[in-house]
Coordinates of C-alpha atoms and ligand atoms in Angstrom, one line a residue:
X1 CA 0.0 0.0 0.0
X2 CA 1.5 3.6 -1.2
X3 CA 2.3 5.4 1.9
X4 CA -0.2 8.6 1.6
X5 CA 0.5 12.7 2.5
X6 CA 0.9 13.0 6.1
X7 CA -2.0 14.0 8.2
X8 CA -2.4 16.1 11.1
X9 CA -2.5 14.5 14.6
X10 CA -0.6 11.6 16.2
X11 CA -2.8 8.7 17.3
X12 CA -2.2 6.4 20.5
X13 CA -3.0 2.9 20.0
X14 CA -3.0 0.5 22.9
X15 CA -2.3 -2.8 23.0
X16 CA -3.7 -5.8 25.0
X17 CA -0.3 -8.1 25.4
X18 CA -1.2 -11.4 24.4
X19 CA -0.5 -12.4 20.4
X20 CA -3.3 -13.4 19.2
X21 CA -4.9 -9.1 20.0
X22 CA -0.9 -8.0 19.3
X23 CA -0.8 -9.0 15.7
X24 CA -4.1 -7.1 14.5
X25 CA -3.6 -3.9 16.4
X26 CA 0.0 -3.7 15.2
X27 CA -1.7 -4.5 11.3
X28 CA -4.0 -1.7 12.1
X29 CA -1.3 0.3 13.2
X30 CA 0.7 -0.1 10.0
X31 CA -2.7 0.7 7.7
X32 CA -3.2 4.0 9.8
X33 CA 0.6 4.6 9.2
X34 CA 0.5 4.1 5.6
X35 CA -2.5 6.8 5.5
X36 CA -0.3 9.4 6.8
X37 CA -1.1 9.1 10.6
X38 CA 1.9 9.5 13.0
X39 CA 1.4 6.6 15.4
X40 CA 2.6 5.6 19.4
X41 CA 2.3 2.5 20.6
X42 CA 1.8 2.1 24.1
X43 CA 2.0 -1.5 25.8
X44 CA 2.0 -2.9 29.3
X45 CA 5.5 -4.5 30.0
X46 CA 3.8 -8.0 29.4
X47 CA 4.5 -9.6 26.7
X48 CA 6.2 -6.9 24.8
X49 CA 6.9 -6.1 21.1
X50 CA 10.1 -6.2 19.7
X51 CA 10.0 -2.1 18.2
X52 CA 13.0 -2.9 15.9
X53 CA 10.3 -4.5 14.1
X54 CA 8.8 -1.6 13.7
X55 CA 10.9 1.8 13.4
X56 CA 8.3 3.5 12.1
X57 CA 5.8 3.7 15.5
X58 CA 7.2 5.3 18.9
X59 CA 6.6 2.6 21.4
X60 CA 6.0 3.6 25.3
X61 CA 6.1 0.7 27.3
X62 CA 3.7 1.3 31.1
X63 CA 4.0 -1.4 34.0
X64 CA 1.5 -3.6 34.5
X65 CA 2.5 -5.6 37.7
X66 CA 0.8 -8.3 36.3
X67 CA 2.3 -11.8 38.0
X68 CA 2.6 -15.2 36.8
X69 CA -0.1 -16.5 38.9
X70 CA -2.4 -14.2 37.0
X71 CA -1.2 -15.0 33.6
X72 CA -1.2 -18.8 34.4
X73 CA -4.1 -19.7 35.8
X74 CA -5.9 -19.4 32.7
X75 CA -9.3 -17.4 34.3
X76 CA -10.0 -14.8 31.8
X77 CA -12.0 -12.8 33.7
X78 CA -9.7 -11.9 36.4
X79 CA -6.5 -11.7 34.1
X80 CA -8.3 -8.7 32.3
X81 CA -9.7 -7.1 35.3
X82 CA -6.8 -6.9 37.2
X83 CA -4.9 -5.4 33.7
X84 CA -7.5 -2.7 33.5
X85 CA -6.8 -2.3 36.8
X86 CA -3.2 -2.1 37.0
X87 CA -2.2 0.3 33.3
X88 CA -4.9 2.9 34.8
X89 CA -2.9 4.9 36.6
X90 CA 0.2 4.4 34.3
X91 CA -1.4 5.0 31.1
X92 CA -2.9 8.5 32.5
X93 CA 1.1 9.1 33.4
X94 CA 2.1 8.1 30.1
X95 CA -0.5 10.5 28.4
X96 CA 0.4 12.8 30.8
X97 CA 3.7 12.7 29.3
X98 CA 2.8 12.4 25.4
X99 CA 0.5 15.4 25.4
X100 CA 3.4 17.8 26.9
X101 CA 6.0 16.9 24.9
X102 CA 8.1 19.9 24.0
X103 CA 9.4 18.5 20.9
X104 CA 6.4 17.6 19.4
X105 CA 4.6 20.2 16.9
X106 CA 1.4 17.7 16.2
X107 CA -1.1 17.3 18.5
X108 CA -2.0 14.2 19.9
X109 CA -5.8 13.4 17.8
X110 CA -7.0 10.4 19.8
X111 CA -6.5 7.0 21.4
X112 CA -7.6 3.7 19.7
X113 CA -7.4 1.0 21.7
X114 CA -8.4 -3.4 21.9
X115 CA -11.4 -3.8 23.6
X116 CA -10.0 -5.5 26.3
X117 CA -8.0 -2.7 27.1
X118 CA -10.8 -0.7 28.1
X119 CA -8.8 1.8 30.8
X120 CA -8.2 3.3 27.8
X121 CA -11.5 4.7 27.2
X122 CA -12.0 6.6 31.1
X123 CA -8.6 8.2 30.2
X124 CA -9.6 9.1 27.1
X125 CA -12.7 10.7 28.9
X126 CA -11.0 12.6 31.3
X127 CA -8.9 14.3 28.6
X128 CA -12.0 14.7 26.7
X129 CA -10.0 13.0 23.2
X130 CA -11.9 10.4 21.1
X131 CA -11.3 6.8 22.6
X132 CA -11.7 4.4 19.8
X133 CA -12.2 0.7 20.3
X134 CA -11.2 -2.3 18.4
X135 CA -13.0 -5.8 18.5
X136 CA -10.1 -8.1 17.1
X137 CA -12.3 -10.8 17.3
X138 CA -15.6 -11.5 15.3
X139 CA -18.3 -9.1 15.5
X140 CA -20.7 -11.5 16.8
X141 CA -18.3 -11.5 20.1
X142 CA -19.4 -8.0 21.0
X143 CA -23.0 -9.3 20.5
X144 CA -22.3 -12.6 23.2
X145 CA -21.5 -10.2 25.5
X146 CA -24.6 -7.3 25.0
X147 CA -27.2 -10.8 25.2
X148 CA -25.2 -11.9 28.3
X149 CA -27.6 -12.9 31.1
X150 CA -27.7 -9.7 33.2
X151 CA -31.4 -9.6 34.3
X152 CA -30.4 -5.8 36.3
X153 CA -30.0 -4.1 33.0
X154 CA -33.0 -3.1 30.8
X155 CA -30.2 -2.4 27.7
X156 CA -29.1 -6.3 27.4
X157 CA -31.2 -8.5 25.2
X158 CA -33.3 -11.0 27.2
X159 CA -32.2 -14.5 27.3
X160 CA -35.1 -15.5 25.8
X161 CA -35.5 -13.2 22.7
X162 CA -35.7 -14.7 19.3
X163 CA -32.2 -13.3 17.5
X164 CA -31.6 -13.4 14.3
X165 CA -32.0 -16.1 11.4
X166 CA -28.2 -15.9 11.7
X167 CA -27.7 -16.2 14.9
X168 CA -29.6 -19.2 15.5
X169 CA -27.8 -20.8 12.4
X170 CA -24.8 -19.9 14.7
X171 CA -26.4 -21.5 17.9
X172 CA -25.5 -18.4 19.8
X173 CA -28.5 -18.9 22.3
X174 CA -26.9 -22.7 23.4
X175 CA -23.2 -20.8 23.1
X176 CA -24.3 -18.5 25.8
X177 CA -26.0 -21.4 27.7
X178 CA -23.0 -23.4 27.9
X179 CA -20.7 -20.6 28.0
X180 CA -21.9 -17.6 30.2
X181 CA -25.2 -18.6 32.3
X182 CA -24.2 -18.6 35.9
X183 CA -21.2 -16.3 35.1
X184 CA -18.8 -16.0 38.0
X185 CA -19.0 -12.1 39.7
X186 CA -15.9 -11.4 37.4
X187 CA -16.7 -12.4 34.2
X188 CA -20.4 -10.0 35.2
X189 CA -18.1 -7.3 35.9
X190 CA -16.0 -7.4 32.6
X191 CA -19.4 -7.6 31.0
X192 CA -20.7 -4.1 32.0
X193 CA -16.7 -2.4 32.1
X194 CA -16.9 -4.0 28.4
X195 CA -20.0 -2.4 27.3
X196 CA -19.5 0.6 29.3
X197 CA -16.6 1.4 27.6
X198 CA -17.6 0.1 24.1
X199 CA -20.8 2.5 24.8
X200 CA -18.6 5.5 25.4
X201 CA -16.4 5.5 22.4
X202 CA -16.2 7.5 19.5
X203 CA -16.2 4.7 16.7
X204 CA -15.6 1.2 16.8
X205 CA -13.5 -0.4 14.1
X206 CA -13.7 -4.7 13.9
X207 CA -11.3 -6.9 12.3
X208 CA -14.1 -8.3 9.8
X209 CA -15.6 -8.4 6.3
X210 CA -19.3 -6.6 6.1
X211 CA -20.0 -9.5 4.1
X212 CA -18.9 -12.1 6.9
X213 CA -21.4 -11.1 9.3
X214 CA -24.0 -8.6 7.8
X215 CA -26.8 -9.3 9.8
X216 CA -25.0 -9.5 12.9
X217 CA -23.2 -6.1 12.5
X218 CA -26.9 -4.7 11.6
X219 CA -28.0 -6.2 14.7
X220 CA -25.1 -5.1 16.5
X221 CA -25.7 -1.3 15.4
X222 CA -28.8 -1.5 17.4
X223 CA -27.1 -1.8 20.5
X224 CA -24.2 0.3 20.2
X225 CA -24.6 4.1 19.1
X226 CA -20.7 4.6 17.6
X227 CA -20.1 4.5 13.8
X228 CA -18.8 1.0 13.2
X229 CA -15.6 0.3 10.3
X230 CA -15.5 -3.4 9.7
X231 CA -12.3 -2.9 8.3
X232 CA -10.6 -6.3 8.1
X233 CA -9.0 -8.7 7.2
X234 CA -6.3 -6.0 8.5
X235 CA -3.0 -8.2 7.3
X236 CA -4.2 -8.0 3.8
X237 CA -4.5 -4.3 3.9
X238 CA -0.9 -3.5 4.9
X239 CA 2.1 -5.4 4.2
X240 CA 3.1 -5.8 8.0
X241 CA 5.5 -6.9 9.4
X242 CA 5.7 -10.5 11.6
X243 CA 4.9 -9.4 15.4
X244 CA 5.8 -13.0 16.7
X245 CA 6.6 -13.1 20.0
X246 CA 8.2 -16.6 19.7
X247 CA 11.2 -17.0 16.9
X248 CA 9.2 -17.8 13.3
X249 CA 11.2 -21.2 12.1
X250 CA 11.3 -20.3 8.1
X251 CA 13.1 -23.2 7.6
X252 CA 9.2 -24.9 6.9
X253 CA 8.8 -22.7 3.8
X254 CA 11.9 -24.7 2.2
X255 CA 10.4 -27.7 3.7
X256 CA 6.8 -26.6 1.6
X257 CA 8.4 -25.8 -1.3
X258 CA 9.3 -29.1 -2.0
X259 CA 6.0 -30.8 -1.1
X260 CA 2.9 -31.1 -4.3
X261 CA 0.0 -28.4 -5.2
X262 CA -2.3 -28.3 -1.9
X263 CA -1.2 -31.6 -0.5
X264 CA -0.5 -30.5 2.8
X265 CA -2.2 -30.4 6.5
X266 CA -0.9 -27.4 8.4
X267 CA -1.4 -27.9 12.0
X268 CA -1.6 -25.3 14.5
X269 CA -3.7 -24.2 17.9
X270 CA -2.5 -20.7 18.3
X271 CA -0.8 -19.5 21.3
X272 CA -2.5 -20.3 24.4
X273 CA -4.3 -23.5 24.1
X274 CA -2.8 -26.4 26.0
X275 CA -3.5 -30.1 25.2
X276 CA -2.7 -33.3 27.2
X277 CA -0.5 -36.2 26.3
X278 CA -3.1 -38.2 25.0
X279 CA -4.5 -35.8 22.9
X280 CA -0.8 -35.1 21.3
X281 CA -0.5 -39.3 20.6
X282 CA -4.0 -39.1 18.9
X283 CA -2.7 -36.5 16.8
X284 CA 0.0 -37.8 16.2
X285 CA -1.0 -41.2 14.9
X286 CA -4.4 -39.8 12.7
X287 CA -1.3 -37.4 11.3
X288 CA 0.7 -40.8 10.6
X289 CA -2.6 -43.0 9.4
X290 CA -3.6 -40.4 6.8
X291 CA -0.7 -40.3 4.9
X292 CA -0.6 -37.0 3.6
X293 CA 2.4 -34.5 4.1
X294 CA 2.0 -32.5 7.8
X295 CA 3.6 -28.9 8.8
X296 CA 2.5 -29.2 13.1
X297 CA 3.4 -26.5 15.3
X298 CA 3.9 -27.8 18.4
X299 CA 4.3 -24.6 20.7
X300 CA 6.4 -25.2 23.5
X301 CA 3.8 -25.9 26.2
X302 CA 1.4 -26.7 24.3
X303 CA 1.4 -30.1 25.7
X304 CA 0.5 -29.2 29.4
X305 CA 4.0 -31.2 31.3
X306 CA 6.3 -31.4 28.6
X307 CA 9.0 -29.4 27.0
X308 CA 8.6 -30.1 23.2
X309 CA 8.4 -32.9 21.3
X310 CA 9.8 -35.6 23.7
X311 CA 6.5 -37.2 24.4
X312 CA 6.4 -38.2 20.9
X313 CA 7.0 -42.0 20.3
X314 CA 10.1 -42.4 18.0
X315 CA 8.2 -45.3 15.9
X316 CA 5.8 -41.9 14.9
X317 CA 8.9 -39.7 13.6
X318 CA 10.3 -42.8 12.2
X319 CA 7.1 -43.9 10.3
X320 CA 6.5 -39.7 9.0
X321 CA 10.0 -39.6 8.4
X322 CA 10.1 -36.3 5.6
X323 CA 6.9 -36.3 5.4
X324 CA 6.4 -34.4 8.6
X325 CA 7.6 -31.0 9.8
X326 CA 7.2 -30.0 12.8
X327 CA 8.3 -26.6 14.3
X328 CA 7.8 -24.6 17.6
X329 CA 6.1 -21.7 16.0
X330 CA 5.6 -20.8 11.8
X331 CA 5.5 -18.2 9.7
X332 CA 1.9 -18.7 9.3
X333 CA 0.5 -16.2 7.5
X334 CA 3.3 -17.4 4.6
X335 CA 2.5 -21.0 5.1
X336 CA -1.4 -20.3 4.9
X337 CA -0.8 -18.5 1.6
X338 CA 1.6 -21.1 0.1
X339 CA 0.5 -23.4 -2.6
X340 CA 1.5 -26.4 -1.0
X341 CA -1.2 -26.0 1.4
X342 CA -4.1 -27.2 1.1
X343 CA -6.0 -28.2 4.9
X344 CA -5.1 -26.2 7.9
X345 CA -6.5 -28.1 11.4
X346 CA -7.1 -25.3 13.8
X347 CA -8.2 -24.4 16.9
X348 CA -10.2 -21.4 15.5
X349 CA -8.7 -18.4 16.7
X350 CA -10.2 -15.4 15.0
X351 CA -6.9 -14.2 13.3
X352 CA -5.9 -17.5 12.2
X353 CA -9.5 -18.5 10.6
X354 CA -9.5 -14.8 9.1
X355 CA -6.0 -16.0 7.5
X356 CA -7.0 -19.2 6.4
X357 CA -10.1 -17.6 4.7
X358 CA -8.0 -14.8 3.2
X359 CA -5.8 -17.5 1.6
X360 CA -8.7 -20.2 1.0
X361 CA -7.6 -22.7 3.0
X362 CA -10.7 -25.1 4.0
X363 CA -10.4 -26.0 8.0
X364 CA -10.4 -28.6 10.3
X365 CA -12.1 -27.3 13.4
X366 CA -11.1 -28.1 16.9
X367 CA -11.9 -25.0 19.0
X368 CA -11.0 -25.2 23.0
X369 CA -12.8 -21.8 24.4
X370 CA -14.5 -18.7 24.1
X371 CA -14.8 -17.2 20.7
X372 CA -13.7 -20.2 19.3
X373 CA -16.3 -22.1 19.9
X374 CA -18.1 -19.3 17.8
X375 CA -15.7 -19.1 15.1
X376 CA -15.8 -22.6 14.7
X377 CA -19.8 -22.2 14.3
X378 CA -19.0 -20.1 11.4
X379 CA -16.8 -22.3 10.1
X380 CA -18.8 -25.2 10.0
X381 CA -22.3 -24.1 9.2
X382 CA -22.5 -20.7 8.4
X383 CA -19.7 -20.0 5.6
X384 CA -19.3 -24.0 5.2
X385 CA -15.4 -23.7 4.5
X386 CA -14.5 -27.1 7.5
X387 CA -15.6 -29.4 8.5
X388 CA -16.0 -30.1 12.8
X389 CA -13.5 -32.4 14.8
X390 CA -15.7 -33.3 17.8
X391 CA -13.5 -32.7 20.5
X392 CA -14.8 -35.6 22.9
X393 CA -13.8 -37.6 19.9
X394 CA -9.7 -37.1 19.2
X395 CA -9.2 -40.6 18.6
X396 CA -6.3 -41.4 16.0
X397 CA -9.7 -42.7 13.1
X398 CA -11.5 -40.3 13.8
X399 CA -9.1 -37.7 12.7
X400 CA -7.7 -39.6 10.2
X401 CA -11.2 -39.8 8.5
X402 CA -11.6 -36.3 9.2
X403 CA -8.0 -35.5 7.5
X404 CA -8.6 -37.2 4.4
X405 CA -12.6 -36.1 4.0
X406 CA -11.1 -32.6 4.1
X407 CA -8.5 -32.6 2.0
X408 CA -9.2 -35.7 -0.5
X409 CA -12.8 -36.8 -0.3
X410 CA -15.1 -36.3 -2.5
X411 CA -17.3 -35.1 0.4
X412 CA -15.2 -32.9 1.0
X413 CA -15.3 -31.0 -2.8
X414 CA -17.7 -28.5 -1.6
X415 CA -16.0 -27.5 1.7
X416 CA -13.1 -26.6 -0.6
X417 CA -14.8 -24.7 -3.1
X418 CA -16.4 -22.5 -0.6
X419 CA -13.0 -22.0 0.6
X420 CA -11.7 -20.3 -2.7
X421 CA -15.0 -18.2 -3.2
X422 CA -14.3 -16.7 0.3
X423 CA -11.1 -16.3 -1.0
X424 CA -12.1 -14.2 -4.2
X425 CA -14.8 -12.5 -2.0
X426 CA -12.1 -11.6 0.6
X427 CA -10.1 -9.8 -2.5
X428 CA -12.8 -8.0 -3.7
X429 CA -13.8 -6.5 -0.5
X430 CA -10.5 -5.2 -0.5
X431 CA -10.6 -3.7 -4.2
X432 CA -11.4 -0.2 -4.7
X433 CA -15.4 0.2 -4.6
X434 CA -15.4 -2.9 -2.4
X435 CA -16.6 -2.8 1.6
X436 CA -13.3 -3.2 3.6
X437 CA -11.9 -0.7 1.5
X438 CA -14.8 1.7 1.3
X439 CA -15.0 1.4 5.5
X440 CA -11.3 2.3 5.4
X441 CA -11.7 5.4 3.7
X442 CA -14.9 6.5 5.8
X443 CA -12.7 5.3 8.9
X444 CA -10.1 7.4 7.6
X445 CA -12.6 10.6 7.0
X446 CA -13.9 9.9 10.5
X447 CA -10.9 10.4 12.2
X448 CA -9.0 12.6 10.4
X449 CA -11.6 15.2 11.4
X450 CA -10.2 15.1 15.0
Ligands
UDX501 C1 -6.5 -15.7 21.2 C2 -7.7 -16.5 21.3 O1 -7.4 -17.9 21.4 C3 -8.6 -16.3 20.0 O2 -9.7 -17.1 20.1 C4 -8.9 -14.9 20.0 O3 -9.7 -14.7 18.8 C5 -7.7 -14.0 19.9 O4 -6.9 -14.3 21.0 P1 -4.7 -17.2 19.7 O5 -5.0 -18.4 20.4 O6 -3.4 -16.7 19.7 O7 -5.7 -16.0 20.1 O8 -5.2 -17.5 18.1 P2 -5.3 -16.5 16.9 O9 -6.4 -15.5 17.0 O10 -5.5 -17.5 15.7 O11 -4.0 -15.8 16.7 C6 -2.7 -16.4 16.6 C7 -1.8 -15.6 15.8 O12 -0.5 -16.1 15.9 C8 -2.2 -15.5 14.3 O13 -2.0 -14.2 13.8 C9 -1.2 -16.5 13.7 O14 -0.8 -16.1 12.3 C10 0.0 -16.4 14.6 N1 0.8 -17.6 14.6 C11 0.2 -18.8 15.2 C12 2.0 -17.7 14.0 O15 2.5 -16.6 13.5 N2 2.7 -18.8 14.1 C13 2.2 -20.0 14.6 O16 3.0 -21.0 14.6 C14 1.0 -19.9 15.2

């Protein structure tokens, strides 16, 4: 993308440190950079960004005191409140300091920041600048948590409410069932901060396609007054650069180019989800039993009690011999768009399936929690690009039938068909006169006028 004429007013964007929220909000950083916007990143301490990756952002780093009790015990809900709780009184500091700099001649236009960063939005408040919020996750997300059970509050739909056609293709009413009735006192409170803060922004820019989820972003502009840019898929509308925390092994694209058109199984589960040691022998065999070429990330920790790969029975690595690669962490977006590719099992994060649909890669689902679980709705029965792995079923058959339906079965022809018209409606979203790229210029209209 041709770097435009600079515009007035440097914008603050705020990060919320895990990778899977890092990666889009540095992508959206680099767009709104490559319109002319001066940008600073701030960041808690956790989890940090490498800014030699990225000389052309000023990065402010702001304590977070966060532990690694609270990081590792894997409750959501407490791990964000206590975040909010802890950059509050930095982040005002660290504005503090931005807006007085002596050596500074543009004025500082406005702070956009992840959703789950919300203490951005009361310090945006206080110093009265337009707070914008990002959703990196699907749009439907932001409409889980207005329906969440919260009988106290006339503005959240009732439980009981017929939604949209849509939405019950997407099963969102036994989603919230399974996922959010009886919701502890924390995951309540991150509600209401959640839609508090989404409430009180300026503008709201997601990290989808208007065609993706129509009806839910119409329904979603019922509840929440703020212009809304569905802007996305953000990595295909700047050439950014990687924001891996964990070393990218390239050696795999070597390893791909030597492998046939679309023949093989990329295997990844993002960068929290843990499995156990069973689960990793399933895999391992159905990978084996299928005999089709494998790239596997296997994260370290992913297995919970292990280092790597040692749990890994040598008659497996002997059997897959070349056939295999396995790596701690991948280039993904560059394997996803390879030719060689032609599956990717995944645990349905919303960055990678946004990847994978950019690049029309059909998708074995195996979502663990939260948005997955949605995503992997999608997936399956709304856009029809995968097929579901049921995840009380990861026996070594099972996923070997579910390999080869996906990538060679005939029953598997329309899955992958779908794929590649996503693809093509992806790229045209993207074209000029096409949504993503007529909500970027709005977006940039809106705040440019700050
Ligand atoms: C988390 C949640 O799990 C996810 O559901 C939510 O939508 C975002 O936060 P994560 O588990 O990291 O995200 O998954 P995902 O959203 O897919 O993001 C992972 C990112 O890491 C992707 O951008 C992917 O390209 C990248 N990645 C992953 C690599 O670069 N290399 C890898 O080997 C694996």
């Amino acid at each position: 993308m041709e770097k435009e004429g600079k515009k007035a007013g440097r914008w603050v964007l705020v990060l919320y440190p895990f990778q899977g929220h890092i990666n889009p909000m540095l992508q959206l950083a680099t767009i709104l950079h490559s319109k002319g916007f001066s940008i600073i990143i701030v960041h808690p301490e956790f989890n940090s960004p490498n800014p030699s990756n990225h000389p052309e952002f000023t990065f402010r780093p702001i304590p977070d005191k966060l532990s690694e009790s609270n990081v590792s015990l894997g409750d959501f809900a407490n791990l964000v409140l206590t975040l909010n709780k802890h950059c509050l009184a930095p982040f005002q500091q660290c504005m503090n300091q931005i807006l007085h700099e002596k050596d500074s001649t543009d004025h500082v236009a406005g702070i956009i920041y992840d959703t789950l960063s919300y203490f951005a939005q009361s310090v945006a408040d206080d110093l009265r600048l337009p707070g914008i919020s990002v959703r990196t996750s699907a749009a439907a997300t932001m409409l889980v948590f207005a329906v969440f059970p919260n009988p106290d509050k006339e503005d959240s739909i009732s439980e009981n409410q017929t939604l949209e056609v849509d939405l019950q293709i997407l099963q969102l009413q036994q989603l919230l069932a399974s996922i959010l009735r009886n919701p502890t006192d924390a995951m309540s409170k991150l509600r209401t901060e959640v839609i508090h803060a989404t409430k009180s922004s300026s503008a709201i820019i997601v990290n989808t396609m208007d065609f993706l989820e129509e009806a839910v972003l119409s329904k979603i502009k019922e509840y929440f007054p703020s212009p809304i840019f569905p802007v996305g898929p953000f990595h295909k509308l700047a050439a950014t650069r990687s924001s891996s925390l964990l070393k990218e092994e390239t050696n795999c694209l070597s390893w791909l180019d030597k492998q046939a058109l679309k023949s093989v199984l990329y295997v990844s589960f993002g960068s929290m989800a843990t499995i156990d040691e069973q689960e990793l022998i399933e895999t391992a065999w159905g990978l084996a039993n299928s005999e089709l070429p494998f790239l596997w990330v296997i994260r370290p920790g992913l297995v919970r009690g292990s280092e790597w790969i040692e749990l890994l029975p040598k008659d497996f690595l002997d059997r897959v011999g070349e056939r295999g690669c396995i790596v701690k962490w991948a280039p993904q977006r560059k394997v996803l768009a390879h030719s060689a590719v032609g599956g990717f099992w995944s645990h349905c994060g919303w960055n990678s399936t946004l990847e994978s649909i950019s690049e029309g890669v059909p998708m074995l689902c195996r979502p663990f929690v939260g948005d997955q679980l949605l995503d992997s709705k999608y997936i399956c029965h709304v856009w029809k690009v995968g097929l579901e792995l049921e995840n009380n079923n990861l026996e070594r058959g099972k996923i070997e039938e579910a390999i080869k339906r996906l990538m060679l079965d005939v029953e598997g022809e329309n899955v992958r068909k779908n794929a590649m018209n996503l693809k093509e409606k992806t790229e045209l979203s993207l074209t000029e006169g096409g949504s993503s790229s007529n909500y970027l210029n709005d977006l940039v209209k809106h705040i440019s006028s700050n």
